[in-house]
PDB file of C-alpha atoms in Angstrom:
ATOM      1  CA  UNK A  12     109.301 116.974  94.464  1.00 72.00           C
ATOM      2  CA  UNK A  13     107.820 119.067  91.702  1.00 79.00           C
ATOM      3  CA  UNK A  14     109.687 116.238  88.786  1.00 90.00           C
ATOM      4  CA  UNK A  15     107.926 113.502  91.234  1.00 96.00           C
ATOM      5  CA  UNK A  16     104.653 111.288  91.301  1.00 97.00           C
ATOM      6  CA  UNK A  17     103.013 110.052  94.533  1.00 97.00           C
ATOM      7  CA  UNK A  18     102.139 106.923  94.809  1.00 98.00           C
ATOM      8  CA  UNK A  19      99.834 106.390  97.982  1.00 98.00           C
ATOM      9  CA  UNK A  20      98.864 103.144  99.981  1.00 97.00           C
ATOM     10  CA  UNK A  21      95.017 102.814  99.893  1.00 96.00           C
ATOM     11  CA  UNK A  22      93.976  99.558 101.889  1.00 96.00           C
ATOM     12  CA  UNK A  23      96.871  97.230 100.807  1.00 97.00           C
ATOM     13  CA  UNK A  24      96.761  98.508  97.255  1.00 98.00           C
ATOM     14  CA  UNK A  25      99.655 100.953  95.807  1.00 98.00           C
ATOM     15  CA  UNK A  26      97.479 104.386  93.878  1.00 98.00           C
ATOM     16  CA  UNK A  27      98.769 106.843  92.155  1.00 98.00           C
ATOM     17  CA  UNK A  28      98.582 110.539  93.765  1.00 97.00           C
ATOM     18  CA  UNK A  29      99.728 112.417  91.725  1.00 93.00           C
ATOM     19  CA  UNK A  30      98.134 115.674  93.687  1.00 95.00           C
ATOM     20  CA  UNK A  31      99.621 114.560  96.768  1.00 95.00           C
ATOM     21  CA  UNK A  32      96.217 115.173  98.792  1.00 96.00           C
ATOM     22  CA  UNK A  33      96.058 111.759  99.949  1.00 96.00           C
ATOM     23  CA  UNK A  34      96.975 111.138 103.638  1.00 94.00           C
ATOM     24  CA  UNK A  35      99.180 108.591 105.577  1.00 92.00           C
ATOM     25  CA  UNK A  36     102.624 108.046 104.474  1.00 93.00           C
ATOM     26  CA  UNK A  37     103.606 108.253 100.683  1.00 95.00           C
ATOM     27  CA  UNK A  38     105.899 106.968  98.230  1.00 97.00           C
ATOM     28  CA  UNK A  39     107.559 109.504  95.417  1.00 97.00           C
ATOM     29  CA  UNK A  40     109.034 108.167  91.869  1.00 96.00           C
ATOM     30  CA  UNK A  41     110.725 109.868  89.074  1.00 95.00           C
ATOM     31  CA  UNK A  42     107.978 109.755  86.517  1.00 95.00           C
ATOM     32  CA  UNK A  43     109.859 107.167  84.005  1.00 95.00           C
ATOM     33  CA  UNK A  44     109.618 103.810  83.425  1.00 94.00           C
ATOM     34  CA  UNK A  45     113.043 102.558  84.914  1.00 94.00           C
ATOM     35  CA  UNK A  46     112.645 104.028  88.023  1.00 95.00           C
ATOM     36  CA  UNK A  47     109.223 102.696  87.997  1.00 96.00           C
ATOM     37  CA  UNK A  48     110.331  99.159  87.211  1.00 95.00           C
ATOM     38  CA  UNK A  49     112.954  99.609  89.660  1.00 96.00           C
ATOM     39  CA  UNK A  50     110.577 100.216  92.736  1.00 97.00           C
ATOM     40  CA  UNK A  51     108.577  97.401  91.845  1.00 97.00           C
ATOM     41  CA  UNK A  52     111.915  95.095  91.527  1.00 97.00           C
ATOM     42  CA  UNK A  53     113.384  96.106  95.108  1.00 97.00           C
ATOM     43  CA  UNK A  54     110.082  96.101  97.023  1.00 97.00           C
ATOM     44  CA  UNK A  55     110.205  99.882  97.595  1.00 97.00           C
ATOM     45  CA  UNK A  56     106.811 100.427  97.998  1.00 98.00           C
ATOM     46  CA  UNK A  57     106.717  97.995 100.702  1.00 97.00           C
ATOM     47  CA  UNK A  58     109.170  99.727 101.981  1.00 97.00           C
ATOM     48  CA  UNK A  59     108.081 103.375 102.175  1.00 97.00           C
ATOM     49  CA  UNK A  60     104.520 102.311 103.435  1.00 97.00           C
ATOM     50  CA  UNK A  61     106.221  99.814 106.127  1.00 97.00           C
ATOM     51  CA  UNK A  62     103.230  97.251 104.887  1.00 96.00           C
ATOM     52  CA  UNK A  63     102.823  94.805 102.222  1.00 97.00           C
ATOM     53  CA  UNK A  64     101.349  96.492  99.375  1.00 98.00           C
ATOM     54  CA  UNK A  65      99.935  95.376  95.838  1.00 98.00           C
ATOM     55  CA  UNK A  66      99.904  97.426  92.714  1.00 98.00           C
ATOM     56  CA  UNK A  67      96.711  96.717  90.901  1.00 98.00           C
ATOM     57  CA  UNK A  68      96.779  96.908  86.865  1.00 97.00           C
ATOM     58  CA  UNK A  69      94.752  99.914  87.483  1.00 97.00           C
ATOM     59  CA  UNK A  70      98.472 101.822  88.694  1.00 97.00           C
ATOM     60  CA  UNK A  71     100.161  99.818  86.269  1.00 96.00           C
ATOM     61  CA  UNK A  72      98.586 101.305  83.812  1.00 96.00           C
ATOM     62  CA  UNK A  73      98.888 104.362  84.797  1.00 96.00           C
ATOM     63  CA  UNK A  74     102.334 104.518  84.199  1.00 94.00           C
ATOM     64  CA  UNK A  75     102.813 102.920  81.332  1.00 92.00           C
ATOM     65  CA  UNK A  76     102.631 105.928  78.645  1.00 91.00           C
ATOM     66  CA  UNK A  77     105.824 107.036  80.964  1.00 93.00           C
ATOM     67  CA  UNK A  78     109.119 107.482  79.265  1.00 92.00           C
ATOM     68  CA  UNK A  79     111.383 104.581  79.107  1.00 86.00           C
ATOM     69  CA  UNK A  80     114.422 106.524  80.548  1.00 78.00           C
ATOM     70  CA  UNK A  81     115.094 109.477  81.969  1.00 55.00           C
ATOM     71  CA  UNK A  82     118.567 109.659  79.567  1.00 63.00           C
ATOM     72  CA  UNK A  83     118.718 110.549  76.278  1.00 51.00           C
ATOM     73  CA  UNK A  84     121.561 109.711  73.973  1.00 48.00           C
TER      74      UNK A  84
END
């Protein structure tokens, strides 16, 4: 978990935890841009928190200085 981000479900919304202190169930994510995009893409946030979840531009933004892939070349 240490190369992971938590992403937490705060009243419908999707937040980032990265400190893992917030309770209730959590979602984790490789801390790159393609793993991001690819949560998003297959609903696994809805998923993990077994509710329907938004991500506000707030958590958006938050990982958008992220790394576009986790391979280099």
């Amino acid at each position: 978990r240490a190369e992971l981000i938590r992403f937490a479900n705060v009243e419908g919304r999707v937040v980032p935890d990265p400190r893992a202190l917030a309770t209730g169930r959590g979602a984790w994510v490789h801390p790159v841009r393609d793993c991001w995009e690819a949560a998003v893409a297959r609903r696994a946030f809805q998923r993990a928190f077994r509710a329907p979840v938004t991500i506000p531009q707030e958590t958006v933004d938050f990982t958008s200085p992220w790394p576009r892939s986790a391979y280099t070349s």
